[in-house]
PDB file of C-alpha atoms in Angstrom:
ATOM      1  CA  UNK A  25     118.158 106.699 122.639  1.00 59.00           C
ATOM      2  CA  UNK A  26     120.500 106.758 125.108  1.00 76.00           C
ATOM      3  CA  UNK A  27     123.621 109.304 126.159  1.00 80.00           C
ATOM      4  CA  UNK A  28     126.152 107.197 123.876  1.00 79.00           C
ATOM      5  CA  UNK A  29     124.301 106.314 121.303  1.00 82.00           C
ATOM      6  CA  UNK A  30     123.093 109.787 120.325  1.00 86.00           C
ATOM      7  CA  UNK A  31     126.936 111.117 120.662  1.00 84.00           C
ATOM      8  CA  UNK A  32     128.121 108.172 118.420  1.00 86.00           C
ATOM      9  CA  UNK A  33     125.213 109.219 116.103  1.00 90.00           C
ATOM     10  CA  UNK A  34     126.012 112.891 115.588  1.00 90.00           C
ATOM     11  CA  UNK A  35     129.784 112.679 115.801  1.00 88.00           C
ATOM     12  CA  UNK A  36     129.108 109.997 112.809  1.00 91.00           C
ATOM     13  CA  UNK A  37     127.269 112.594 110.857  1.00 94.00           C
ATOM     14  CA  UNK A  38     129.540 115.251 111.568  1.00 92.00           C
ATOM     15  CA  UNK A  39     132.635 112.941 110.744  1.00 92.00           C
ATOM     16  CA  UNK A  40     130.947 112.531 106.952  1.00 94.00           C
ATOM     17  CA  UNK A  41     130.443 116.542 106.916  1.00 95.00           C
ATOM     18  CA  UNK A  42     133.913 117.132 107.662  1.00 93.00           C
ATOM     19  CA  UNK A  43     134.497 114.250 105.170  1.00 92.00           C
ATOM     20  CA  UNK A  44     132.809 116.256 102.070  1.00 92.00           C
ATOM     21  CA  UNK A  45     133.268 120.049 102.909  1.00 93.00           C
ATOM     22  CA  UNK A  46     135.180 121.408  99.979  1.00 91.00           C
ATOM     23  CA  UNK A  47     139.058 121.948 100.819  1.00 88.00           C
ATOM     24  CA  UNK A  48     141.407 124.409  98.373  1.00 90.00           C
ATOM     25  CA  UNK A  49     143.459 122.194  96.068  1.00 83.00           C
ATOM     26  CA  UNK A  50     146.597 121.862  97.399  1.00 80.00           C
ATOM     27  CA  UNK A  51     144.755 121.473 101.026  1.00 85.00           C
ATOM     28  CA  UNK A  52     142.486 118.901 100.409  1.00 83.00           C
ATOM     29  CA  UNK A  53     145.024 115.610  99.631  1.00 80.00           C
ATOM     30  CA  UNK A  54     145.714 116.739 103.492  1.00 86.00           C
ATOM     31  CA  UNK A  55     142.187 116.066 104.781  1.00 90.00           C
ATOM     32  CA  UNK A  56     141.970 113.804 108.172  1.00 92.00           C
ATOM     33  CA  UNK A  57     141.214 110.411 107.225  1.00 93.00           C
ATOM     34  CA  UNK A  58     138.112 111.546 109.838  1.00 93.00           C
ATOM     35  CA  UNK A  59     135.919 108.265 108.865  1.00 94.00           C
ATOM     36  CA  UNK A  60     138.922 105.987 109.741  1.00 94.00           C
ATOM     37  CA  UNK A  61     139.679 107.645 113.371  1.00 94.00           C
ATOM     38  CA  UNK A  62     136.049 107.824 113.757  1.00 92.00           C
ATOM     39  CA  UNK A  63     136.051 103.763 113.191  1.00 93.00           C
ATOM     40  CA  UNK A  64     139.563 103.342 115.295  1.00 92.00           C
ATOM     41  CA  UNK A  65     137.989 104.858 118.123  1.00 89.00           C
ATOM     42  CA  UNK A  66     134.654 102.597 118.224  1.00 89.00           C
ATOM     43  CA  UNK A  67     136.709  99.986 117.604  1.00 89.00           C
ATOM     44  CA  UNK A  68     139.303 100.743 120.444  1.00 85.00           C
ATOM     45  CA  UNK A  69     137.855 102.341 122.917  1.00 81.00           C
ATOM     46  CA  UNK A  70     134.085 101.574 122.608  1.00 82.00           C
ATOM     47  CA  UNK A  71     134.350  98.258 121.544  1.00 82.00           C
ATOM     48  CA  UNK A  72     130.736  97.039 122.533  1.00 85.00           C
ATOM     49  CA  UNK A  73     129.715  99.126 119.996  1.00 84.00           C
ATOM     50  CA  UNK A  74     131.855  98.172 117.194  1.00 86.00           C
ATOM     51  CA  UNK A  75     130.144  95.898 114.360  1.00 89.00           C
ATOM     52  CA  UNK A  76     132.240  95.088 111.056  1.00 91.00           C
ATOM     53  CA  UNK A  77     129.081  95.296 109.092  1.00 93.00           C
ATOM     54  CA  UNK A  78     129.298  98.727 110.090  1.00 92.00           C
ATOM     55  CA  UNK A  79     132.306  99.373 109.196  1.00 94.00           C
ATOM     56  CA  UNK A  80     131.744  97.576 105.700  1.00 95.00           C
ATOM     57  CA  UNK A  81     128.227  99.974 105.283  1.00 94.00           C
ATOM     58  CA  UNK A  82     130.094 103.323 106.706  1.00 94.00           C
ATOM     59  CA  UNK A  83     132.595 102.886 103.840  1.00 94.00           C
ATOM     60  CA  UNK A  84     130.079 102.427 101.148  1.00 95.00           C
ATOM     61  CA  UNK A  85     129.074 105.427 102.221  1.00 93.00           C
ATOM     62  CA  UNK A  86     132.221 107.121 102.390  1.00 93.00           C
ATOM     63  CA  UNK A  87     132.730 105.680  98.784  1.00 92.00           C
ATOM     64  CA  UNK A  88     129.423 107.433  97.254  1.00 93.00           C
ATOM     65  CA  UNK A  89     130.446 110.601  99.214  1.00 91.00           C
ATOM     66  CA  UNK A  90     134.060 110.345  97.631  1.00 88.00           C
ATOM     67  CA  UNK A  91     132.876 109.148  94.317  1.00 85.00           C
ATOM     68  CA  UNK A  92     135.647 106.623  94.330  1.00 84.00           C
ATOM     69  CA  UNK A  93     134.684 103.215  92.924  1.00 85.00           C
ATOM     70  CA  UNK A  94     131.959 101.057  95.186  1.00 87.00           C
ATOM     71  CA  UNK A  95     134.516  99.023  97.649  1.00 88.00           C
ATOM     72  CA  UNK A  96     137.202 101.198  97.509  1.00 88.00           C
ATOM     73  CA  UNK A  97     137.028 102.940 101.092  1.00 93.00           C
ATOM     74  CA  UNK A  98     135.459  99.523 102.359  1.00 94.00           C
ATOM     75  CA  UNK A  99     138.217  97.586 101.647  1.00 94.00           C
ATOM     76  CA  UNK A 100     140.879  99.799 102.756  1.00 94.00           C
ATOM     77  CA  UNK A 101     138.606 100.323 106.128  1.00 95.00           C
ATOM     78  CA  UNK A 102     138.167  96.732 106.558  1.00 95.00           C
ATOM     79  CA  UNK A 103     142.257  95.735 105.826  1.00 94.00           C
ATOM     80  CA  UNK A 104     142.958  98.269 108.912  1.00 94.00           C
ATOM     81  CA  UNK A 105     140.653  97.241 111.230  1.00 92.00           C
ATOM     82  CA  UNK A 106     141.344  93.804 111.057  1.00 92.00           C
ATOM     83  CA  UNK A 107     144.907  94.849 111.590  1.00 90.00           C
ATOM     84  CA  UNK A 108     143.857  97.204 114.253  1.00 88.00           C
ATOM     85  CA  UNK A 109     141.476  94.281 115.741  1.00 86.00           C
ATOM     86  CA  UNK A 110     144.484  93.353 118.136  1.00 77.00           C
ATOM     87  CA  UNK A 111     145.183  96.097 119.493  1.00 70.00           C
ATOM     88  CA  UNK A 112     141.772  96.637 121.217  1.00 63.00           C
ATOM     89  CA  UNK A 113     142.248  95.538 124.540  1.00 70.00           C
ATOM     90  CA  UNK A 114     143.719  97.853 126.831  1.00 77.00           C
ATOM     91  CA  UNK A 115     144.102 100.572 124.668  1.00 81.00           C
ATOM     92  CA  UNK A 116     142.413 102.588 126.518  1.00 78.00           C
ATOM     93  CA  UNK A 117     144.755 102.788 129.025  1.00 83.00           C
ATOM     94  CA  UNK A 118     147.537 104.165 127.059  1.00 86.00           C
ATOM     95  CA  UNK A 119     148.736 107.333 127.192  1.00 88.00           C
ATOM     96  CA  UNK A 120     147.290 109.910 125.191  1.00 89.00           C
ATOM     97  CA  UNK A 121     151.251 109.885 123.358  1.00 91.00           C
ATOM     98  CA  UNK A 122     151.304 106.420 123.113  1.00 92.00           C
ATOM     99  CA  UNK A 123     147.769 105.839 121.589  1.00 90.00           C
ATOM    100  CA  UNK A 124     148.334 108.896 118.913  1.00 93.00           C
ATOM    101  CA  UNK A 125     151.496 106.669 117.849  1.00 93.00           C
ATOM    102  CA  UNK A 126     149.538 103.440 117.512  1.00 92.00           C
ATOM    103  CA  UNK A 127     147.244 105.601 115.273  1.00 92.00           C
ATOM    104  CA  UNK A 128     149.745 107.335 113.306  1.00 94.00           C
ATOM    105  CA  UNK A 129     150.496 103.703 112.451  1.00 94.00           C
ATOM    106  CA  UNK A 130     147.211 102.604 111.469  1.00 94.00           C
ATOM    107  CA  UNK A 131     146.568 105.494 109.334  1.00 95.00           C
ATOM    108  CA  UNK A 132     149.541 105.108 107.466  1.00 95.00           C
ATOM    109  CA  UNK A 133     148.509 101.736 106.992  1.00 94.00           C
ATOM    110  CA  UNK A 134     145.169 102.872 105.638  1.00 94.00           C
ATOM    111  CA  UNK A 135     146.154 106.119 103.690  1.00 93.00           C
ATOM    112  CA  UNK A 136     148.944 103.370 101.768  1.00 93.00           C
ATOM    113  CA  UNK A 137     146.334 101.024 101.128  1.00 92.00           C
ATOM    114  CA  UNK A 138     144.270 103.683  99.328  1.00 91.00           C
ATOM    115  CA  UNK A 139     147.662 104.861  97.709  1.00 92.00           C
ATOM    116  CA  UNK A 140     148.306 101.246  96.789  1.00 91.00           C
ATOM    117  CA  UNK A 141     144.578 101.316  95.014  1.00 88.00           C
ATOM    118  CA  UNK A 142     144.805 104.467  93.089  1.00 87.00           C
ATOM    119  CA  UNK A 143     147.820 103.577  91.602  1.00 89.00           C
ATOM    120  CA  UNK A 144     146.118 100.273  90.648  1.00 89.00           C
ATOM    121  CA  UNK A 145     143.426 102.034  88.880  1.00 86.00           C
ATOM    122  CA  UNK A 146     145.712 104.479  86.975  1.00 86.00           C
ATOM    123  CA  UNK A 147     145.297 107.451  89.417  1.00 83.00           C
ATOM    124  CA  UNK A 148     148.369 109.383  90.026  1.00 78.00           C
ATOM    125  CA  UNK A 149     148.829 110.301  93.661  1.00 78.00           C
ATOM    126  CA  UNK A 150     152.158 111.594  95.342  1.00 82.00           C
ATOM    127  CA  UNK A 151     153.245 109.881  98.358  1.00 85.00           C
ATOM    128  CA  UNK A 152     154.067 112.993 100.632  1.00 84.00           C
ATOM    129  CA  UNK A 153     150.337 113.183 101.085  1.00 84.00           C
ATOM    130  CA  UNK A 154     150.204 110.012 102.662  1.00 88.00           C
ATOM    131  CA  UNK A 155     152.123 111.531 105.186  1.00 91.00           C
ATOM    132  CA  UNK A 156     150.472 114.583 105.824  1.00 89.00           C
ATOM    133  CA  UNK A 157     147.115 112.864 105.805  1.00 90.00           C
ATOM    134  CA  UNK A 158     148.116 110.538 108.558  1.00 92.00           C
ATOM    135  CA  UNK A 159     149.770 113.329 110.727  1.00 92.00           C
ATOM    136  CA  UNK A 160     146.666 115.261 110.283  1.00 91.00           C
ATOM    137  CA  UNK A 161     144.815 112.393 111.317  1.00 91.00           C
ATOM    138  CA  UNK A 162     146.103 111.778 114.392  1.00 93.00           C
ATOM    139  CA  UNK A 163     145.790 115.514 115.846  1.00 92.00           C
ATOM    140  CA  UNK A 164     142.046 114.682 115.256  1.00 89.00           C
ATOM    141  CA  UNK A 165     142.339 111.801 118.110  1.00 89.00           C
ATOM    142  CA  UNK A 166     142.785 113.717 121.320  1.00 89.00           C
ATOM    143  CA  UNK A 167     139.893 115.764 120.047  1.00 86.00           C
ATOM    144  CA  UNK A 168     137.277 112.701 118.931  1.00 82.00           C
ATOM    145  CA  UNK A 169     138.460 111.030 122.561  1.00 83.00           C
ATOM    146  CA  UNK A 170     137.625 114.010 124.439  1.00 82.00           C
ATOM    147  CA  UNK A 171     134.277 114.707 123.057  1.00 77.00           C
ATOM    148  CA  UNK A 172     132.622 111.291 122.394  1.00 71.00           C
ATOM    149  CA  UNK A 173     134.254 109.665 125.518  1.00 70.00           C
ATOM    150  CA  UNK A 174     132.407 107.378 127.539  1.00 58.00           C
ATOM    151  CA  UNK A 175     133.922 108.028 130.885  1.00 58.00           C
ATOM    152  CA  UNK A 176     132.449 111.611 130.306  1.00 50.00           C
ATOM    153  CA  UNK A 177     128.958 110.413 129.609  1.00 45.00           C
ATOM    154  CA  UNK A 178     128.913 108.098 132.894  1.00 48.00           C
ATOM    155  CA  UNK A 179     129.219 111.169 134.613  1.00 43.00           C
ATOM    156  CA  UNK A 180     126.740 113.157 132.755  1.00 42.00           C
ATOM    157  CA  UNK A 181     124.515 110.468 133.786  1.00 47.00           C
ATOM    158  CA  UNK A 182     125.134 110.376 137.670  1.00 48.00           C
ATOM    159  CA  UNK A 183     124.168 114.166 137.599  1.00 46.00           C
TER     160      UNK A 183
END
């Protein structure tokens, strides 16, 4: 397995650790939506590596982790990054300011769209923690983009 691929792997499992690790109440409606940056940065900055089917499977599995109803996560992942989808070109070579606003953006749109599906199914939610979740989010990016970056593991590989 090479460099990439076994820094995609572990920053996957450690994305669905972070994803379950019991939060105090009033805390955990503020968790990262870490699954969804971890997705927006295959998809944007990696995107050789990006596969939809993946992105379909990784929120099954973010829906047994949850508990939520099977399809819930995957459809709210799979509504943002087709609306992320055009985006992917050249991202990259935004600023690290400009990119964290692009995200902001797409995690609203994804923390909505699970809003938008809890209220469907009769669970009450308040909308302030739409918010915070996305703004929490996006302080994750820098982070994720410095340690899983691929200009970082070229160079690892020319030592």
């Amino acid at each position: 397995m090479n460099t990439i691929n076994t820094k995609l792997f572990s920053s996957l499992i450690l994305v669905f650790v972070l994803t379950i690790v019991p939060l105090p109440d009033g805390v955990n409606a503020l968790r990262p939506a870490w699954v969804l940056v971890f997705i927006l940065y295959i998809q944007c900055c990696l995107p050789e590596y990006f596969r939809i089917t993946w992105v379909f499977l990784l929120g099954l599995c973010l829906d047994v982790l949850c508990g939520s109803a099977m399809g819930f996560h995957s459809l709210a992942l799979l509504a943002t990054a087709w609306i992320a989808s055009g985006r992917g070109r050249g991202f990259e070579y935004y600023s690290i300011a400009q990119q964290m606003s692009v995200i902001v953006l797409f995690c609203l749109v994804y923390q909505f769209f699970i809003y938008l599906l809890d209220a469907y199914f009769g669970i009450a939610g308040d909308i302030k923690y739409v918010f915070g979740s996305s703004f929490l989010s996006v302080l994750v990016w820098p982070w994720l983009r410095f340690f899983i970056s691929p200009h970082k593991v070229a160079v690892l590989k020319n030592r």
